[in-house]
Tab-separated table of C-alpha atoms and ligand atoms in Angstrom:
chain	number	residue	atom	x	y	z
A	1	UNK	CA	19.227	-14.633	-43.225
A	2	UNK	CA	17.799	-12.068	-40.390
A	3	UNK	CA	17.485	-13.495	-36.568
A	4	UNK	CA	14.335	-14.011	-35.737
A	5	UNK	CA	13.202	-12.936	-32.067
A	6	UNK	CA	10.516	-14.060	-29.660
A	7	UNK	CA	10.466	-9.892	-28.891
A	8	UNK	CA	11.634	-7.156	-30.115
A	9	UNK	CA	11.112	-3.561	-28.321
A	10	UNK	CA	11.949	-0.569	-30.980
A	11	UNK	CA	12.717	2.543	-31.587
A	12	UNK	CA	13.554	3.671	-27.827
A	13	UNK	CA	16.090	5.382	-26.352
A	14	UNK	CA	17.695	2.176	-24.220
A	15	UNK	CA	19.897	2.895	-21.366
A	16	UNK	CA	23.367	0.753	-22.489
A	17	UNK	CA	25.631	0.267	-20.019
A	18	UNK	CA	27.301	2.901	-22.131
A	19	UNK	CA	24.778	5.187	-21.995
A	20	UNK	CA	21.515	6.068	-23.224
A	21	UNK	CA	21.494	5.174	-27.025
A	22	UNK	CA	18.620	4.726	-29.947
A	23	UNK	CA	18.397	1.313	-30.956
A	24	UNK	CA	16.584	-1.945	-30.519
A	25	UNK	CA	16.563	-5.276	-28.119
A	26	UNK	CA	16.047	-8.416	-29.464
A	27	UNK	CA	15.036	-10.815	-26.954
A	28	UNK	CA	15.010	-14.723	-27.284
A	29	UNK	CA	14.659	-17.089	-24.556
A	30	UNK	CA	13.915	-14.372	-22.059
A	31	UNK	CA	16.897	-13.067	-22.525
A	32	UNK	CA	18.460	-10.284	-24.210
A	33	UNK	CA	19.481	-11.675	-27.807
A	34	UNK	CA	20.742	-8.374	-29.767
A	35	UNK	CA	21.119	-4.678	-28.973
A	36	UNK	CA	21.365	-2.603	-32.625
A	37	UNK	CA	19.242	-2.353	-35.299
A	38	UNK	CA	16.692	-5.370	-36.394
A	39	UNK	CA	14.422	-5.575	-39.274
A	40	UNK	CA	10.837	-4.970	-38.772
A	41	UNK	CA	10.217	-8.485	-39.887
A	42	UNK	CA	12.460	-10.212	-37.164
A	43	UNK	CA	9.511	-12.150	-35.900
A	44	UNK	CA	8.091	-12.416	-32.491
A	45	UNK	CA	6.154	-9.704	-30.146
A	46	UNK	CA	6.639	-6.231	-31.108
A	47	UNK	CA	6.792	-3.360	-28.231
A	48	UNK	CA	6.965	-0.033	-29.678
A	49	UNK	CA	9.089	2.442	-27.455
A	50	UNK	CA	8.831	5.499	-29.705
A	51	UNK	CA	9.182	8.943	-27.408
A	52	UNK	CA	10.305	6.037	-24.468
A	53	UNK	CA	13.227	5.482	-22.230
A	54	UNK	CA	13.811	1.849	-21.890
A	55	UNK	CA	15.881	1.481	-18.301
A	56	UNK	CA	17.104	-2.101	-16.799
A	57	UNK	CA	14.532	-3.522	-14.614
A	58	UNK	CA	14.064	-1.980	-11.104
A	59	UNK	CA	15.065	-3.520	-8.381
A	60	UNK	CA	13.321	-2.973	-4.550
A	61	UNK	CA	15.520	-5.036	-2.321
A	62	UNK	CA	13.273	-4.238	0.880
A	63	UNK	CA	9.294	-4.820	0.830
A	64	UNK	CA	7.673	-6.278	3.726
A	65	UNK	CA	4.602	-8.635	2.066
A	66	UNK	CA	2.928	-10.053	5.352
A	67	UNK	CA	2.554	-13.900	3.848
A	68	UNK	CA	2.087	-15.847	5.799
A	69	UNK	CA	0.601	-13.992	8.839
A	70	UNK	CA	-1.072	-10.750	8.902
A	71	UNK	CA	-2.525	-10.570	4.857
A	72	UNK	CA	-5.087	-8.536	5.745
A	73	UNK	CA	-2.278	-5.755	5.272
A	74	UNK	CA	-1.177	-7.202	1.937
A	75	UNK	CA	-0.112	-10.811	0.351
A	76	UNK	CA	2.578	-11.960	-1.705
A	77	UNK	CA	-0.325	-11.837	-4.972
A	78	UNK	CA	-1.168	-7.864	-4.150
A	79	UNK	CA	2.430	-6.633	-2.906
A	80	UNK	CA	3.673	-7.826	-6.450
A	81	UNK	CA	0.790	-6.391	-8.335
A	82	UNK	CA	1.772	-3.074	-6.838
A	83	UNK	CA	5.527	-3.365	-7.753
A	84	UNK	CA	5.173	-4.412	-11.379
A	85	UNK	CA	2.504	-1.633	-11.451
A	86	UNK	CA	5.166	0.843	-10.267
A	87	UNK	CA	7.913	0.058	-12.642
A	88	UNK	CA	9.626	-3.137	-10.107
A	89	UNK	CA	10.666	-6.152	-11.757
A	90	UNK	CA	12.110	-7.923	-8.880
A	91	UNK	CA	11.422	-7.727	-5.167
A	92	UNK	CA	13.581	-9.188	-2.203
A	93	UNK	CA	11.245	-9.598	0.721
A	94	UNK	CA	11.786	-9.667	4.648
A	95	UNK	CA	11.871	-12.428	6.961
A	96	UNK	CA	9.435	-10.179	9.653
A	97	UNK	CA	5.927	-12.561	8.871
A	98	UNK	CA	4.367	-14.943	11.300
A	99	UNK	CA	6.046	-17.236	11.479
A	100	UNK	CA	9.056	-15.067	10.696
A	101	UNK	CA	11.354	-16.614	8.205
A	102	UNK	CA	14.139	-18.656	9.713
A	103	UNK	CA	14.658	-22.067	8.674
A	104	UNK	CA	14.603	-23.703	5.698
A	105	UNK	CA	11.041	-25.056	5.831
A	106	UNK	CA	10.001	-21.131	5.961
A	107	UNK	CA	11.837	-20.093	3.234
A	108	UNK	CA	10.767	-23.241	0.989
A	109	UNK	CA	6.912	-22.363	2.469
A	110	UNK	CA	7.451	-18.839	0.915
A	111	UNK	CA	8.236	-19.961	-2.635
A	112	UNK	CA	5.789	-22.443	-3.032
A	113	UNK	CA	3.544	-19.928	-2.016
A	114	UNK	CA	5.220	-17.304	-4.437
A	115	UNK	CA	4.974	-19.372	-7.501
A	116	UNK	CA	2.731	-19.118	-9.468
A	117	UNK	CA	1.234	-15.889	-7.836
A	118	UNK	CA	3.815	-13.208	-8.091
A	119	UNK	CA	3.951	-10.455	-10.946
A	120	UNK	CA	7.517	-9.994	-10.086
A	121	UNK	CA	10.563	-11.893	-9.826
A	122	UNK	CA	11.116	-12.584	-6.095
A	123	UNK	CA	13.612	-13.872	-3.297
A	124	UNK	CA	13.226	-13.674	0.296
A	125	UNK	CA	15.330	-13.339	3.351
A	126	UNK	CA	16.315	-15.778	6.117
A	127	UNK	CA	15.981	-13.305	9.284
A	128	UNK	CA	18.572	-13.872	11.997
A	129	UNK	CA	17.758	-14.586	15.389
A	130	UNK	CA	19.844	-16.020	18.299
A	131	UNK	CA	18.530	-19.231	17.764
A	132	UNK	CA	19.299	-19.440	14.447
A	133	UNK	CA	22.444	-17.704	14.307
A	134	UNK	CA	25.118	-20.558	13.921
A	135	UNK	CA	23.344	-21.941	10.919
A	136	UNK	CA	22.741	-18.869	8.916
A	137	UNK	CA	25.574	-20.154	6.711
A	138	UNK	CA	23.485	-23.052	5.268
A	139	UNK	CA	20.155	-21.132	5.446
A	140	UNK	CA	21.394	-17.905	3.498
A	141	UNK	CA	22.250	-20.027	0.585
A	142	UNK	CA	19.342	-21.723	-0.200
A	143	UNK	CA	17.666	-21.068	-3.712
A	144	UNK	CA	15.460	-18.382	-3.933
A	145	UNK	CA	17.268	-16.568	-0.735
A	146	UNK	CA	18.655	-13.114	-1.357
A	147	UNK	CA	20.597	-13.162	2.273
A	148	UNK	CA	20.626	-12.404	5.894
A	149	UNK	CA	18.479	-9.848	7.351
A	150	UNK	CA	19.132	-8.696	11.011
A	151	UNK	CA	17.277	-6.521	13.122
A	152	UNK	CA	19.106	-4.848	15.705
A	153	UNK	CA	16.491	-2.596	16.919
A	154	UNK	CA	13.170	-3.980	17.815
A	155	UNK	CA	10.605	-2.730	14.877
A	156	UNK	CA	7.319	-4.835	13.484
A	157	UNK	CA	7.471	-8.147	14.569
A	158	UNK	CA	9.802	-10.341	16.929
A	159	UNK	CA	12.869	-10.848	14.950
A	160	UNK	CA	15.715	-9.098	17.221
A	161	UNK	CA	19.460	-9.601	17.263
A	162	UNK	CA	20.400	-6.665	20.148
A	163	UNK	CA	23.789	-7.232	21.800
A	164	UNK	CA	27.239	-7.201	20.466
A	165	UNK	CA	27.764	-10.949	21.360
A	166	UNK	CA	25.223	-12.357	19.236
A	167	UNK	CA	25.731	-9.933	16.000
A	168	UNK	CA	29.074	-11.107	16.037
A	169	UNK	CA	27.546	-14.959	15.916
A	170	UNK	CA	25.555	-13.967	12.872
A	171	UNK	CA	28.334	-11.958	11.070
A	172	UNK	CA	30.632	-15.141	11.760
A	173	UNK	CA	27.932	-17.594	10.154
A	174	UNK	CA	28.344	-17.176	6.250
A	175	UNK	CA	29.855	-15.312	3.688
A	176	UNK	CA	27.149	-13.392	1.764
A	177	UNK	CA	26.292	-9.762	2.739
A	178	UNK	CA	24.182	-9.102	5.783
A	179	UNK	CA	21.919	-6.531	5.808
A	180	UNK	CA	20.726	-4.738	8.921
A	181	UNK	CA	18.425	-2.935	10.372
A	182	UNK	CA	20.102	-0.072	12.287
A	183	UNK	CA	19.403	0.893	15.730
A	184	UNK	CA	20.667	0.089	18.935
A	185	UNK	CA	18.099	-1.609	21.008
A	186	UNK	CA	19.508	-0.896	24.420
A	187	UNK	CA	19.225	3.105	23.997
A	188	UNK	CA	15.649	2.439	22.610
A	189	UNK	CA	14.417	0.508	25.816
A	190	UNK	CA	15.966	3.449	27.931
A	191	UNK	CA	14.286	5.589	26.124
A	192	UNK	CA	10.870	4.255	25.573
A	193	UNK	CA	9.353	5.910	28.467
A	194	UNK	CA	9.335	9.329	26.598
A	195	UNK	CA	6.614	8.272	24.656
A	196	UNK	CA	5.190	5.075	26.192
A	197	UNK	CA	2.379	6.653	28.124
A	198	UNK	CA	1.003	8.407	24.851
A	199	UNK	CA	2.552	11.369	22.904
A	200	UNK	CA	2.360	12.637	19.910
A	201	UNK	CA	3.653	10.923	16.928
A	202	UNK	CA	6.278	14.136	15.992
A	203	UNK	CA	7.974	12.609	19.067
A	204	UNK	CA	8.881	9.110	16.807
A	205	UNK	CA	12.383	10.910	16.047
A	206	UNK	CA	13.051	12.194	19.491
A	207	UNK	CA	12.320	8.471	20.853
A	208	UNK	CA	14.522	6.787	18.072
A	209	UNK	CA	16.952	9.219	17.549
A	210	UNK	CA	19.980	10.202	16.244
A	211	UNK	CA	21.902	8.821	18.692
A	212	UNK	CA	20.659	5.629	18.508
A	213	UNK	CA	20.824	5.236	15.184
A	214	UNK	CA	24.600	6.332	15.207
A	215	UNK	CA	25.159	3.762	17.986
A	216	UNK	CA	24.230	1.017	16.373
A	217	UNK	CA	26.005	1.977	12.642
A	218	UNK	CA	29.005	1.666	15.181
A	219	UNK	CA	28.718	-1.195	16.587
A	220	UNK	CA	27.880	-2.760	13.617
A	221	UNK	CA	30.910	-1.596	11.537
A	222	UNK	CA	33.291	-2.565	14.304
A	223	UNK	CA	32.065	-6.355	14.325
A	224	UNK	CA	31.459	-6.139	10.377
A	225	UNK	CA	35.489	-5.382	10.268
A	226	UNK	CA	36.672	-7.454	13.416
A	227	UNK	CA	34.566	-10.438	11.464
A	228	UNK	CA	35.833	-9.376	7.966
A	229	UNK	CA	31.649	-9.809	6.849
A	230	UNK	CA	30.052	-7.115	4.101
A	231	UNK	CA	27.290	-5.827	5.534
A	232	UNK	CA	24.366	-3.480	3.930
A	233	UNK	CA	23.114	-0.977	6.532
A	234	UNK	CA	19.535	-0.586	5.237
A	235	UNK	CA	17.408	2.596	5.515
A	236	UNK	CA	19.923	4.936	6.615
A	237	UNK	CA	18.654	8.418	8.146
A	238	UNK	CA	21.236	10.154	9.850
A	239	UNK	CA	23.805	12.928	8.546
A	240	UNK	CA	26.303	11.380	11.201
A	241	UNK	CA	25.706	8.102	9.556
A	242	UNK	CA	26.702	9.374	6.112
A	243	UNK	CA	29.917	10.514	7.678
A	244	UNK	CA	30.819	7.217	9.442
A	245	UNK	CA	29.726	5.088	6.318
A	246	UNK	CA	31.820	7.039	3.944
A	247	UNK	CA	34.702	5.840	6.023
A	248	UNK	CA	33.932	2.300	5.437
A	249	UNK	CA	32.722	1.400	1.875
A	250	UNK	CA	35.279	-1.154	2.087
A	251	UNK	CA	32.865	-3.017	3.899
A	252	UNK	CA	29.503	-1.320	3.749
A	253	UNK	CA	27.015	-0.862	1.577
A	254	UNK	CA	24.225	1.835	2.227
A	255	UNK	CA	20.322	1.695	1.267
A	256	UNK	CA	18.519	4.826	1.752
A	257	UNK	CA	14.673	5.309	1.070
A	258	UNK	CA	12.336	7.420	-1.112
A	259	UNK	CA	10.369	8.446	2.127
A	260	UNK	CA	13.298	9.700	3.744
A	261	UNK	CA	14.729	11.732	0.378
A	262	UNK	CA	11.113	13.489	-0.102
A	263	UNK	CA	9.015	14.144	3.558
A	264	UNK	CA	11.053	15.754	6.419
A	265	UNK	CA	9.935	16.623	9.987
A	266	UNK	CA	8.150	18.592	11.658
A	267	UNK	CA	6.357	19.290	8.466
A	268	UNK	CA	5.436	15.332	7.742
A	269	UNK	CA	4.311	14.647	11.282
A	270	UNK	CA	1.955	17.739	11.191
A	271	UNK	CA	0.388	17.067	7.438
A	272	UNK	CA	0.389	13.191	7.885
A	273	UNK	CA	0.263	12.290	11.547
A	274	UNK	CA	1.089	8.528	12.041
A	275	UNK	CA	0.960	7.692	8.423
A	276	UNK	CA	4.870	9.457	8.451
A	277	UNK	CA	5.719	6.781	11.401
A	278	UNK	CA	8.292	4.617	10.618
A	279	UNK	CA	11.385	2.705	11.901
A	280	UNK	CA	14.054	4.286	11.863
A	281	UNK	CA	12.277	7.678	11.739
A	282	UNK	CA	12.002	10.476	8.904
A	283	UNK	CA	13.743	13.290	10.590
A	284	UNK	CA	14.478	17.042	10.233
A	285	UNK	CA	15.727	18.615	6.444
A	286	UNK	CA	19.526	18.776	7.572
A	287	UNK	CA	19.380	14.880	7.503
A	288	UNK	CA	17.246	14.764	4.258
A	289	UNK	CA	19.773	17.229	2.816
A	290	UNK	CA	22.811	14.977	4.045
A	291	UNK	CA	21.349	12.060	2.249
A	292	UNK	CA	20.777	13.908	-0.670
A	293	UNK	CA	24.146	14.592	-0.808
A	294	UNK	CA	25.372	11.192	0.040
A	295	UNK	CA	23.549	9.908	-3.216
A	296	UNK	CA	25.533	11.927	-5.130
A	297	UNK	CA	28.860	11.400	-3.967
A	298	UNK	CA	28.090	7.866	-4.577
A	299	UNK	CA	27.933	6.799	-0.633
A	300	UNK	CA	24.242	5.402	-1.222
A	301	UNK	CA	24.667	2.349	-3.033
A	302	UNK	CA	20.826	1.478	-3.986
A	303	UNK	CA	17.340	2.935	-2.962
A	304	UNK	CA	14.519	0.450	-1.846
A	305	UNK	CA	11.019	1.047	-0.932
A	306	UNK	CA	10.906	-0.614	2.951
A	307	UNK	CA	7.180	-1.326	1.780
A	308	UNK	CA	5.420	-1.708	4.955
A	309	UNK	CA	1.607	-1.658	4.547
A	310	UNK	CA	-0.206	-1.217	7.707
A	311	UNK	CA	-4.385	-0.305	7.531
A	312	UNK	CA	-5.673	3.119	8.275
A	313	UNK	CA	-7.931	1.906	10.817
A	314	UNK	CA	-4.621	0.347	12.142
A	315	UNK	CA	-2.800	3.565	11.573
A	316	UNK	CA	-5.349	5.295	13.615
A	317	UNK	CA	-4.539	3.898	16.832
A	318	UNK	CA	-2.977	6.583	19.006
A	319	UNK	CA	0.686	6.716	19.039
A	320	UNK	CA	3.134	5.076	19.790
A	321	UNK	CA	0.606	2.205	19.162
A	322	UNK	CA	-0.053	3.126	15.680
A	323	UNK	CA	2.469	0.728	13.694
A	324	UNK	CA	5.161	1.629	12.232
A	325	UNK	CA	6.121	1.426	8.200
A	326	UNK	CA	4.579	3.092	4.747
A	327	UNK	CA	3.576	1.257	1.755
A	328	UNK	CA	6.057	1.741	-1.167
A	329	UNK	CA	6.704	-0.383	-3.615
A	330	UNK	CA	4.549	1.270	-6.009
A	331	UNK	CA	5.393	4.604	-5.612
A	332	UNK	CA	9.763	4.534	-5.468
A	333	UNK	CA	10.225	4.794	-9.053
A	334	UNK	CA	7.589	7.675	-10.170
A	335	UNK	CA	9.168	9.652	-6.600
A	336	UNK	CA	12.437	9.312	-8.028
A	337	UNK	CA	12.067	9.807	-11.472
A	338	UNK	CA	10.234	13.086	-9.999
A	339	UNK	CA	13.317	14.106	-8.609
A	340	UNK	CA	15.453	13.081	-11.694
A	341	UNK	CA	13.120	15.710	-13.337
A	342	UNK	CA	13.633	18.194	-9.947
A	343	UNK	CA	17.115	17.645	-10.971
A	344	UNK	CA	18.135	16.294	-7.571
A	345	UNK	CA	20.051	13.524	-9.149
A	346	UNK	CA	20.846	12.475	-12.911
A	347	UNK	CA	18.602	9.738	-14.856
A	348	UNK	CA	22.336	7.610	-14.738
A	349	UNK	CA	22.572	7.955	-11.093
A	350	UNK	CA	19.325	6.520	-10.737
A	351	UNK	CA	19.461	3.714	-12.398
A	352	UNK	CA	22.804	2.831	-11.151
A	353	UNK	CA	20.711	3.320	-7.596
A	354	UNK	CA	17.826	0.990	-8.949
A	355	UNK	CA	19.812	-1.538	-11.069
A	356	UNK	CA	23.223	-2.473	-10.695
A	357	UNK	CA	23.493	-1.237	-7.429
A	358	UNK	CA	21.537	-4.049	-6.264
A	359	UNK	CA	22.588	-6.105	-8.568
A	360	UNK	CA	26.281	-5.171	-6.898
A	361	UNK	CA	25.363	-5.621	-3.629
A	362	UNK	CA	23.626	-9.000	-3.785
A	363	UNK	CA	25.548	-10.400	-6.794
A	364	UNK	CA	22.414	-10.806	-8.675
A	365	UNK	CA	22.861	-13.208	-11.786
A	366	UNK	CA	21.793	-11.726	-14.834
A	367	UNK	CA	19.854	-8.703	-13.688
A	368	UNK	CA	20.728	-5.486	-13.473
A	369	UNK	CA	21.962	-4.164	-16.550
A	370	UNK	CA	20.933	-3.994	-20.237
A	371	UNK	CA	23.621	-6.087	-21.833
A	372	UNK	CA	23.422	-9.563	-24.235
A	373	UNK	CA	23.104	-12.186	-22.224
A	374	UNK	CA	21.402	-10.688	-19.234
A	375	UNK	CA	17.824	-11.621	-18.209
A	376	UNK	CA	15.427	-9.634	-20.513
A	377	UNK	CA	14.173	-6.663	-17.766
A	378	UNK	CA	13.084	-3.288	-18.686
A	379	UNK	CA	11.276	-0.326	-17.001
A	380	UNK	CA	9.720	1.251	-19.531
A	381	UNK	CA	9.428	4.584	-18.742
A	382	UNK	CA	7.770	8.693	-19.925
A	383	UNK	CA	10.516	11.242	-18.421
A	384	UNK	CA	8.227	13.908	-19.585
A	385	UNK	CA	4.544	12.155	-18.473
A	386	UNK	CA	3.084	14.857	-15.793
A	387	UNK	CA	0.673	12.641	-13.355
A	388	UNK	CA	-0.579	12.919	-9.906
A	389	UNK	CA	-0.200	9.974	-7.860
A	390	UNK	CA	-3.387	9.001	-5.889
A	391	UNK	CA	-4.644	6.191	-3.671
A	392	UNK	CA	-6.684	5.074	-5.776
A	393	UNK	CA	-3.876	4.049	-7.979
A	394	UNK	CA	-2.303	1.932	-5.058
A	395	UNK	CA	-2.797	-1.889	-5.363
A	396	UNK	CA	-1.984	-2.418	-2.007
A	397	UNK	CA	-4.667	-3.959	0.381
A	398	UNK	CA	-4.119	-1.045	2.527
A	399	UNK	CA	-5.377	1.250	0.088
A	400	UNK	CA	-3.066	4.461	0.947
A	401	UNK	CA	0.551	5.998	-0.079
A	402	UNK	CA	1.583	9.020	2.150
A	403	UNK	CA	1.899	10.742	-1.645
A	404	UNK	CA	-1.721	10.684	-2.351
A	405	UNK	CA	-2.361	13.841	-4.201
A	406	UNK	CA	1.249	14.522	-5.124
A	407	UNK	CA	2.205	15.773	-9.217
A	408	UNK	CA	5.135	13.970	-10.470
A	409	UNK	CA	7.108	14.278	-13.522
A	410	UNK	CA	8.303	10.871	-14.724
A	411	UNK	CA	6.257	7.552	-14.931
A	412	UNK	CA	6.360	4.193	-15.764
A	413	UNK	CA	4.933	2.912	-18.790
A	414	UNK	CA	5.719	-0.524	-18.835
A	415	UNK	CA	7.222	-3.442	-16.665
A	416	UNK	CA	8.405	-6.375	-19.002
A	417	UNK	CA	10.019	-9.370	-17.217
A	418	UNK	CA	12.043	-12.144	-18.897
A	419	UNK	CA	10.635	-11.042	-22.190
A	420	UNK	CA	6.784	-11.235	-20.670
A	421	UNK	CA	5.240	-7.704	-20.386
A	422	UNK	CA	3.800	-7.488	-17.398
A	423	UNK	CA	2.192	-4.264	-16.910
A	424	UNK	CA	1.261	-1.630	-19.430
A	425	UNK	CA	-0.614	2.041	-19.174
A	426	UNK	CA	-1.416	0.898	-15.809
A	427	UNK	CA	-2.769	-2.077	-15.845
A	428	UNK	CA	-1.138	-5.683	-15.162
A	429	UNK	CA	-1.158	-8.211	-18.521
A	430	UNK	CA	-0.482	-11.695	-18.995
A	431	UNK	CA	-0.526	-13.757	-15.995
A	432	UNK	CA	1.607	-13.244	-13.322
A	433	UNK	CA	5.401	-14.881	-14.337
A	434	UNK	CA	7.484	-14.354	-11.137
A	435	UNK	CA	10.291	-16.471	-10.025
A	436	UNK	CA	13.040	-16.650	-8.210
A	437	UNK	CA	15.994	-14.828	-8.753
A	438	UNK	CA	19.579	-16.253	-9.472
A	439	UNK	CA	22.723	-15.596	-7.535
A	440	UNK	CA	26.177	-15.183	-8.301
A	441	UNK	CA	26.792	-19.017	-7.359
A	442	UNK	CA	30.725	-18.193	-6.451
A	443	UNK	CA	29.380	-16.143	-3.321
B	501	LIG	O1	8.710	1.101	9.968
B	501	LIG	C1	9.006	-0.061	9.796
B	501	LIG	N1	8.076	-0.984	9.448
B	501	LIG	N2	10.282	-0.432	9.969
B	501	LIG	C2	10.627	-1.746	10.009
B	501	LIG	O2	11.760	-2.034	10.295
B	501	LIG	C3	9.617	-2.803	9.794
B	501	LIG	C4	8.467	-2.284	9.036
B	501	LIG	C5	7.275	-3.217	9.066
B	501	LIG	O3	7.467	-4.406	8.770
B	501	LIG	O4	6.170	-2.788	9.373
């Protein structure tokens, strides 16, 4: 008798844990049923991969979404549009909304909100503050909650966590991986008054610089071991980082961003003015370079977008009150699939970056790998499509990607998400099937 399948994609090339091999997936239940050969007759929806690469879903484990508070930047319904349109099928997203998320009754608010309307799987961070910081361990394990998020430099919003007394409170509450934002809020005070009475924006990195960056990695790994808590030191920027972090994978894991691999100052200040500003800042090549070679000697454990839409009219305002942040979501995979093609890192490297790795670093259940059993994710993807990305393209509200205009190599084709294909050639299908995603439930 043959198996019978609710969906069967064929004749790709699928990227097996063990490589990438020719075959067939069988999915049933959402799930992946059979890797191997299967009849044309096995029943079910049919997805033909011919001249395809069929990856494990990609994950972005930092998007900013604005729900609730500012949507006219973006909303949980558009953010996710733009992800499964880019190749994501699973988004963790940041506490820094208004309210900001940090109690229970936020994070419930977000996935009632979430169901129903989000093309993409989805979890969402509790955000640490000093008022919440002895009850993090209940809050970071609440369904749908992909851990702690901690800002220890002030960035968009009000969440803020900046002296060595109170990280240690939120590294003592709880037993999942924190992840941080980097810089050291003290030196960034001291230092505002080089740009507060107006400058120009190529003076972000000079203002947040390397020193404060380095700072607060420091700090940070000190209490991390002195606590014995994992944390994940997100969008990392500095060479000097790199160094220190290599020295302490025991404990830390290391996000870097597509933004940060691709534009490098002066050059991105000059061509993009305050659409290059972010927290922490893109800085000169010999960074860019040192990430570059952190990726590959396996430092950087995933890449994530930091999708964090802002208008242009906002963006317009002169700096330093121009927000920070650059929508992303969309554009992470076809950037580095470009650079798979550049040959700045190998097609296995990135998925480990976009797949496992955060399926590693949260302990994900069931994502993050094309294996029997796992949740049925693919990013279907052309390795040889040429295409220019444009902002016309971009789903997000805001309208704009700092890449507008740029040729790639490398695309997605197709998003498909528990068996559901979500977006194909472009353009979103079905309705949208997001929800939460599991954890490891021994963490
Ligand atoms: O540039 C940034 N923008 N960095 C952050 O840490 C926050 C983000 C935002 O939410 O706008």
């Amino acid at each position: 008798m043959t198996d019978t399948f609710d969906f069967v994609i064929h004749g790709g090339v699928v990227f097996t844990p063990g490589g990438p091999v020719e075959l067939d997936v069988g999915v049933r239940a959402g799930k992946i049923a059979t890797l191997g050969k299967i009849d044309g007759d096995a029943g079910g929806r049919h997805f033909d991969a011919k001249g395809l690469t069929v990856l494990p879903g990609c994950i972005d484990e930092q998007v900013h979404f604005r729900e609730p508070g500012p949507t006219h930047k973006e909303d949980l319904e558009s953010g996710t549009r733009g992800a499964v349109l880019g190749g994501i099928v699973a988004v963790f997203e940041m506490p820094n909304t208004d309210p900001a998320t940090t109690t229970e009754a936020a994070i419930n608010d977000k996935i009632a909100r979430a169901t129903g309307r989000c093309w993409t799987d989805f979890a969402f961070y509790v955000g640490a503050s000093p008022e919440n910081a002895d009850e993090l361990y209940a809050l970071e394990r609440l369904p749908g909650c992909c851990g702690i998020k901690m800002f220890m430099g002030s960035s968009t919003g009000t969440l803020l966590v900046a002296d060595d007394e109170n990280v240690a409170r939120v590294l003592k509450s709880g037993s999942r991986r924190v992840t941080v934002h980097s810089e050291d809020d003290m030196r960034l005070q001291e230092r505002a008054a080089l740009v507060a009475g107006g400058a120009d924006v190529s003076m972000h990195p000079e203002w947040r610089d390397v020193e404060t960056a380095v700072r607060s990695t420091q700090r940070l790994l000190s209490l991390a071991h002195k606590h014995h808590r994992r944390v994940h030191v997100l969008h990392v920027t500095t060479a000097e980082e790199m160094a220190l972090l290599a020295q302490h994978k025991d404990i830390a894991t290391v996000e870097v961003l597509p933004q940060h691999l691709t534009l490098a100052a002066p050059e991105c200040y000059q061509r993009l003015g305050t659409l290059a500003q972010m927290n922490p800042p893109i800085r000169e090549a010999r960074h860019r370079d040192a990430l570059w070679k952190a990726i590959n000697d396996g430092v950087v454990d995933c890449i994530g977008s930091d999708h964090a839409p802002h208008t242009l009219e906002e963006k317009a305002r002169p700096y330093p009150r121009s927000p920070s942040g650059l929508p992303g979501v969309q554009t992470t995979v076809p950037l580095m699939l470009n650079h798979v093609a550049e040959g700045r890192l190998t097609l296995q490297r990135f998925v480990d970056l976009m797949t496992a790795g955060p399926a590693r670093i949260f302990g994900i259940a069931g994502k993050g790998r094309i294996a029997v059993g796992y949740d049925a994710d693919f990013t279907v993807v052309d390795l040889k499509a040429k295409r220019t990305i444009t902002n016309a393209w971009i789903a997000s509200r805001t309208g704009w990607t700092a890449f507008d205009g740029m040729d790639v190599t490398g695309w997605p084709i197709a998003t498909i998400i528990r068996g559901h294909v979500a977006m194909r050639d472009d353009a979103v299908l079905e309705k949208p099937v997001g929800a939460p995603v599991k954890f490891q439930e021994t963490l």
